[in-house]
């Protein structure tokens, strides 16, 4: 990640390695990258499936 070249003058495109999983979209940034995850996925590289909480309503919970 980051830069290459004799004087670190060339910024690398970290998205070329397709780091985002599960149909996430990669955005190359200076020295790094960000993943925009598809619905129901989370994590730095969209590696975790996000499931909704299904706690039942009871008592005074609304």
Coordinates of N, CA and C in Angstrom, one line a residue:
X1 N 0.8 -1.2 0.0 CA 0.0 0.0 0.0 C 0.9 1.2 0.0
X2 N 0.4 2.3 -0.6 CA 1.1 3.5 -0.5 C 1.7 4.0 -1.8
X3 N 3.0 4.1 -1.8 CA 3.8 4.7 -2.9 C 4.9 3.7 -3.3
X4 N 5.4 4.0 -4.5 CA 6.6 3.2 -5.0 C 7.4 4.2 -5.8
X5 N 8.6 3.7 -6.3 CA 9.5 4.5 -7.0 C 10.7 4.8 -6.2
X6 N 11.8 5.2 -6.8 CA 13.0 5.5 -6.1 C 12.8 6.5 -5.0
X7 N 12.0 7.5 -5.2 CA 11.7 8.5 -4.1 C 10.3 8.5 -3.6
X8 N 9.6 7.3 -3.8 CA 8.2 7.2 -3.4 C 7.4 8.2 -4.1
X9 N 7.6 8.5 -5.4 CA 6.9 9.5 -6.1 C 5.7 9.0 -6.8
X10 N 5.5 7.7 -6.9 CA 4.4 7.2 -7.6 C 3.3 6.6 -6.6
X11 N 2.1 7.1 -6.7 CA 1.1 6.6 -5.8 C 0.5 5.3 -6.4
X12 N 0.4 4.3 -5.6 CA -0.2 3.1 -6.0 C -1.7 3.1 -6.0
X13 N -2.3 2.3 -6.9 CA -3.8 2.2 -6.9 C -4.1 0.9 -6.2
X14 N -4.4 1.0 -4.9 CA -4.7 -0.2 -4.1 C -6.0 -0.9 -4.6
X15 N -6.8 -0.3 -5.4 CA -8.0 -1.0 -5.9 C -7.7 -2.0 -7.0
X16 N -6.5 -2.0 -7.6 CA -6.2 -2.9 -8.6 C -6.2 -4.4 -8.1
X17 N -6.0 -4.6 -6.8 CA -6.0 -5.9 -6.3 C -7.4 -6.4 -5.9
X18 N -8.4 -5.5 -6.2 CA -9.8 -5.8 -5.8 C -10.0 -6.2 -4.4
X19 N -9.7 -5.3 -3.4 CA -9.7 -5.7 -2.0 C -11.2 -5.8 -1.4
X20 N -12.1 -5.2 -2.1 CA -13.5 -5.2 -1.6 C -14.2 -6.4 -1.9
X21 N -14.8 -7.1 -0.9 CA -15.5 -8.4 -1.1 C -17.0 -8.2 -1.3
X22 N -17.7 -9.2 -1.7 CA -19.1 -9.2 -1.8 C -19.7 -8.1 -2.5
X23 N -19.2 -7.8 -3.7 CA -19.7 -6.7 -4.6 C -19.5 -5.3 -4.0
X24 N -18.6 -5.1 -3.1 CA -18.3 -3.8 -2.6 C -17.5 -3.0 -3.7
X25 N -17.6 -1.7 -3.6 CA -17.0 -0.8 -4.6 C -15.8 -0.2 -4.0
X26 N -14.6 -0.2 -4.7 CA -13.4 0.3 -4.1 C -13.2 1.7 -4.6
X27 N -12.7 2.6 -3.7 CA -12.4 4.0 -4.0 C -10.9 4.2 -3.6
X28 N -10.0 4.4 -4.5 CA -8.6 4.6 -4.3 C -8.4 5.9 -3.6
X29 N -7.7 6.0 -2.5 CA -7.4 7.2 -1.9 C -5.8 7.3 -1.8
X30 N -5.3 8.5 -1.4 CA -3.9 8.7 -1.3 C -3.3 7.7 -0.3
X31 N -2.5 6.7 -0.7 CA -1.9 5.8 0.2 C -2.8 4.7 0.8
X32 N -4.0 4.6 0.3 CA -4.9 3.6 0.9 C -6.1 3.4 0.0
X33 N -7.2 2.9 0.5 CA -8.5 2.7 -0.2 C -9.6 2.7 0.8
X34 N -10.8 2.9 0.3 CA -12.0 2.7 1.0 C -13.0 1.8 0.3
X35 N -13.7 1.0 1.0 CA -14.7 0.2 0.3 C -16.1 0.7 0.7
X36 N -17.0 0.8 -0.4 CA -18.4 1.1 -0.2 C -19.1 -0.2 -0.3
X37 N -19.6 -0.7 0.8 CA -20.1 -2.1 0.9 C -21.5 -2.2 0.3
X38 N -21.8 -3.3 -0.3 CA -23.2 -3.6 -0.8 C -24.1 -3.8 0.4
X39 N -25.4 -3.6 0.2 CA -26.3 -3.8 1.3 C -26.1 -5.1 2.0
X40 N -26.2 -5.1 3.3 CA -26.1 -6.3 4.1 C -24.6 -6.7 4.4
X41 N -23.6 -5.9 4.0 CA -22.3 -6.3 4.3 C -21.6 -5.1 4.9
X42 N -20.6 -5.4 5.8 CA -19.9 -4.4 6.5 C -18.4 -4.8 6.7
X43 N -17.6 -4.0 7.3 CA -16.2 -4.3 7.5 C -15.3 -3.5 6.6
X44 N -14.0 -3.4 6.9 CA -13.1 -2.6 6.1 C -13.1 -3.0 4.6
X45 N -13.3 -4.4 4.4 CA -13.3 -4.9 3.0 C -14.6 -5.6 2.7
X46 N -15.7 -5.2 3.4 CA -17.0 -5.8 3.2 C -17.0 -7.3 3.4
X47 N -16.2 -7.7 4.4 CA -16.0 -9.2 4.6 C -17.1 -9.8 5.5
X48 N -17.8 -8.9 6.3 CA -18.8 -9.5 7.2 C -20.2 -9.2 6.8
X49 N -21.1 -10.2 6.9 CA -22.5 -10.1 6.6 C -23.1 -9.4 7.7
X50 N -23.9 -8.4 7.5 CA -24.6 -7.6 8.5 C -26.1 -8.1 8.5
X51 N -26.5 -8.7 9.7 CA -27.9 -9.1 9.8 C -28.6 -8.3 10.8
X52 N -29.9 -8.0 10.5 CA -30.7 -7.2 11.4 C -31.0 -7.9 12.7
X53 N -31.1 -7.2 13.7 CA -31.4 -7.7 15.0 C -32.9 -8.2 15.0
X54 N -33.1 -9.3 15.6 CA -34.5 -9.8 15.7 C -34.9 -10.0 17.1
X55 N -34.6 -9.1 18.0 CA -35.0 -9.2 19.4 C -36.5 -9.1 19.4
X56 N -37.2 -9.9 20.2 CA -38.6 -9.8 20.3 C -39.0 -8.7 21.2
X57 N -40.2 -8.1 20.9 CA -40.7 -7.0 21.8 C -41.4 -7.7 23.0
X58 N -41.2 -7.2 24.2 CA -41.8 -7.7 25.3 C -41.8 -6.7 26.4
X59 N -42.7 -6.9 27.4 CA -42.8 -6.0 28.5 C -43.0 -4.5 28.1
X60 N -42.1 -3.6 28.5 CA -42.3 -2.2 28.2 C -41.5 -1.8 27.0
X61 N -40.9 -2.7 26.3 CA -40.2 -2.4 25.1 C -41.1 -2.1 23.9
X62 N -41.0 -1.0 23.2 CA -41.8 -0.7 22.1 C -41.0 -0.6 20.9

